[in-house]
Short mmCIF file of C-alpha atoms in Angstrom, two decimals:
data_model
loop_
_atom_site.label_atom_id
_atom_site.label_comp_id
_atom_site.label_asym_id
_atom_site.label_seq_id
_atom_site.Cartn_x
_atom_site.Cartn_y
_atom_site.Cartn_z
CA UNK U 72 206.53 -143.36 -92.65
CA UNK U 73 206.58 -141.60 -96.05
CA UNK U 74 204.19 -138.94 -94.78
CA UNK U 75 206.08 -138.13 -91.73
CA UNK U 76 209.46 -137.98 -93.72
CA UNK U 77 207.77 -135.41 -96.13
CA UNK U 78 206.59 -133.42 -93.26
CA UNK U 79 209.91 -133.12 -91.71
CA UNK U 80 211.53 -132.27 -95.16
CA UNK U 81 208.77 -129.46 -95.54
CA UNK U 82 210.09 -128.07 -92.19
CA UNK U 83 213.37 -127.87 -93.69
CA UNK U 84 215.01 -130.71 -92.09
CA UNK U 85 217.15 -133.11 -93.93
CA UNK U 86 216.00 -136.73 -93.70
CA UNK U 87 217.00 -140.04 -94.97
CA UNK U 88 215.89 -143.81 -94.33
CA UNK U 89 217.40 -145.79 -91.66
CA UNK U 90 217.35 -149.42 -91.22
CA UNK U 91 214.30 -150.63 -89.15
CA UNK U 92 213.34 -153.65 -86.90
CA UNK U 93 211.92 -156.32 -89.22
CA UNK U 94 209.22 -158.71 -88.37
CA UNK U 95 211.62 -161.19 -87.13
CA UNK U 96 212.54 -158.61 -84.35
CA UNK U 97 216.06 -157.92 -85.78
CA UNK U 98 217.65 -154.99 -87.73
CA UNK U 99 216.93 -155.16 -91.33
CA UNK U 100 220.74 -155.17 -91.82
CA UNK U 101 221.36 -158.40 -90.59
CA UNK U 102 222.30 -161.36 -92.74
CA UNK U 103 219.06 -163.19 -94.17
CA UNK U 104 218.74 -165.80 -96.72
CA UNK U 105 218.44 -163.07 -99.39
CA UNK U 106 221.49 -161.00 -97.89
CA UNK U 107 223.92 -163.56 -96.68
CA UNK U 108 226.92 -161.28 -96.77
CA UNK U 109 225.39 -158.70 -94.46
CA UNK U 110 227.08 -157.75 -91.25
CA UNK U 111 226.89 -159.63 -87.93
CA UNK U 112 224.37 -158.82 -85.10
CA UNK U 113 223.78 -155.14 -85.47
CA UNK U 114 225.29 -152.81 -82.62
CA UNK U 115 222.79 -150.03 -83.51
CA UNK U 116 219.54 -151.70 -84.56
CA UNK U 117 217.00 -149.40 -86.27
CA UNK U 118 219.36 -146.37 -86.15
CA UNK U 119 221.84 -146.40 -88.92
CA UNK U 120 221.41 -145.11 -92.43
CA UNK U 121 220.15 -147.54 -95.48
CA UNK U 122 222.09 -145.16 -97.82
CA UNK U 123 225.82 -145.71 -97.92
CA UNK U 124 227.97 -142.64 -98.01
CA UNK U 125 231.27 -141.58 -96.77
CA UNK U 126 229.86 -139.99 -93.74
CA UNK U 127 226.58 -140.69 -91.85
CA UNK U 128 223.81 -138.47 -93.02
CA UNK U 129 225.68 -136.88 -96.08
CA UNK U 130 222.54 -138.38 -98.20
CA UNK U 131 220.06 -136.64 -96.13
CA UNK U 132 217.80 -134.38 -98.26
CA UNK U 133 214.61 -132.12 -98.28
CA UNK U 134 214.00 -133.18 -101.97
CA UNK U 135 210.56 -134.73 -102.22
CA UNK U 136 211.15 -136.76 -105.20
CA UNK U 137 214.28 -138.54 -103.66
CA UNK U 138 212.27 -139.18 -100.23
CA UNK U 139 209.28 -140.63 -102.34
CA UNK U 140 212.05 -142.88 -104.08
CA UNK U 141 213.49 -144.02 -100.85
CA UNK U 142 210.26 -144.86 -98.89
CA UNK U 143 208.96 -146.39 -102.13
CA UNK U 144 211.79 -148.90 -101.95
CA UNK U 145 211.81 -149.21 -98.09
CA UNK U 146 208.23 -148.26 -96.72
CA UNK U 147 208.88 -149.43 -93.29
CA UNK U 148 212.28 -147.51 -93.03
CA UNK U 149 212.78 -145.57 -89.80
CA UNK U 150 213.31 -141.84 -90.36
CA UNK U 151 216.70 -140.15 -89.61
CA UNK U 152 217.11 -136.42 -89.60
CA UNK U 153 220.46 -134.93 -90.08
CA UNK U 154 220.93 -132.15 -87.33
CA UNK U 155 223.01 -129.01 -87.29
CA UNK U 156 223.20 -125.80 -89.25
CA UNK U 157 221.98 -127.28 -92.77
CA UNK U 158 218.73 -128.39 -91.27
CA UNK U 159 218.72 -125.56 -88.82
CA UNK U 160 217.90 -128.11 -85.89
CA UNK U 161 219.83 -129.03 -82.77
CA UNK U 162 218.55 -131.73 -80.49
CA UNK U 163 219.30 -132.29 -76.70
CA UNK U 164 219.22 -136.16 -76.16
CA UNK U 165 218.79 -137.23 -72.57
CA UNK U 166 218.66 -141.09 -72.54
CA UNK U 167 218.53 -141.78 -68.79
CA UNK U 168 216.94 -140.30 -65.74
CA UNK U 169 220.33 -138.68 -64.83
CA UNK U 170 220.44 -137.00 -68.19
CA UNK U 171 217.06 -135.46 -67.75
CA UNK U 172 217.90 -134.22 -64.38
CA UNK U 173 221.30 -132.85 -65.45
CA UNK U 174 219.35 -130.79 -68.37
CA UNK U 175 216.85 -129.38 -66.00
CA UNK U 176 219.74 -128.48 -63.51
CA UNK U 177 221.50 -126.73 -66.20
CA UNK U 178 218.46 -124.92 -67.38
CA UNK U 179 217.00 -123.95 -64.12
CA UNK U 180 219.36 -121.02 -63.20
CA UNK U 181 218.51 -119.66 -66.80
CA UNK U 182 214.83 -119.72 -66.29
CA UNK U 183 214.25 -123.28 -67.01
CA UNK U 184 213.78 -125.04 -70.43
CA UNK U 185 212.04 -122.97 -73.04
CA UNK U 186 208.95 -124.24 -74.82
CA UNK U 187 209.82 -126.65 -77.73
CA UNK U 188 209.21 -129.72 -79.37
CA UNK U 189 209.90 -132.73 -77.14
CA UNK U 190 209.76 -136.42 -78.26
CA UNK U 191 210.20 -139.49 -76.32
CA UNK U 192 213.14 -141.89 -77.37
CA UNK U 193 213.16 -145.61 -77.51
CA UNK U 194 215.18 -145.88 -74.47
CA UNK U 195 212.83 -147.77 -71.94
CA UNK U 196 210.50 -144.87 -71.87
CA UNK U 197 213.02 -142.67 -69.85
CA UNK U 198 214.68 -140.87 -72.51
CA UNK U 199 213.60 -137.64 -74.29
CA UNK U 200 214.58 -135.39 -77.34
CA UNK U 201 214.41 -131.63 -76.79
CA UNK U 202 214.23 -129.93 -80.45
CA UNK U 203 215.62 -126.36 -81.00
CA UNK U 204 216.02 -124.12 -83.95
CA UNK U 205 219.64 -123.30 -84.54
CA UNK U 206 221.09 -121.04 -87.03
CA UNK U 207 224.91 -121.00 -86.12
CA UNK U 208 227.35 -123.75 -86.31
CA UNK U 209 226.70 -126.09 -83.37
CA UNK U 210 229.07 -129.09 -82.75
CA UNK U 211 227.64 -132.50 -81.52
CA UNK U 212 229.04 -133.66 -78.19
CA UNK U 213 227.99 -135.96 -75.33
CA UNK U 214 228.72 -136.61 -71.75
CA UNK U 215 226.99 -137.24 -68.46
CA UNK U 216 223.86 -138.68 -69.86
CA UNK U 217 223.35 -135.87 -72.46
CA UNK U 218 224.19 -135.80 -76.18
CA UNK U 219 223.95 -132.59 -78.31
CA UNK U 220 222.97 -133.28 -81.89
CA UNK U 221 224.30 -130.58 -83.81
CA UNK U 222 226.47 -130.26 -86.87
CA UNK U 223 227.41 -133.81 -87.94
CA UNK U 224 224.76 -135.26 -85.91
CA UNK U 225 221.70 -137.15 -86.40
CA UNK U 226 218.51 -138.50 -84.74
CA UNK U 227 215.95 -141.25 -85.17
CA UNK U 228 212.60 -139.30 -85.43
CA UNK U 229 209.08 -140.31 -84.58
CA UNK U 230 207.35 -142.35 -85.34
CA UNK U 231 210.20 -144.67 -85.96
#
């Protein structure tokens, strides 16, 4: 996981460690014998930051020393990437067959989707992320099976 986090950081994408699914099949944020005061059952398993800040993904960085420190402490941590202008990365997230169809329908009149990085999400094998470079401000929003991850957004990156 460290090698992947460092590769993303070298690409200029700000990363931070996320909770992961532990050997017991539950999110690592859930209460255990060693963490009896942790929250109840996790509503977003393996998808939320381990680093507590005022806003999600404020701690994300490209600093190699910080990344090595985090993954030294949590070697199995999932990788989160902060999207938007600071990472110069926007991601279209289609987590359903309907969302994938809608994205293609939107792109078709404009010549289809351009070549870009595509990753599969953990959503039952039907979700995809399309990764695009973005320089200008690009707000995050969602609707009709599509989520746009821009400024203020984040994603869980492969191989998480």
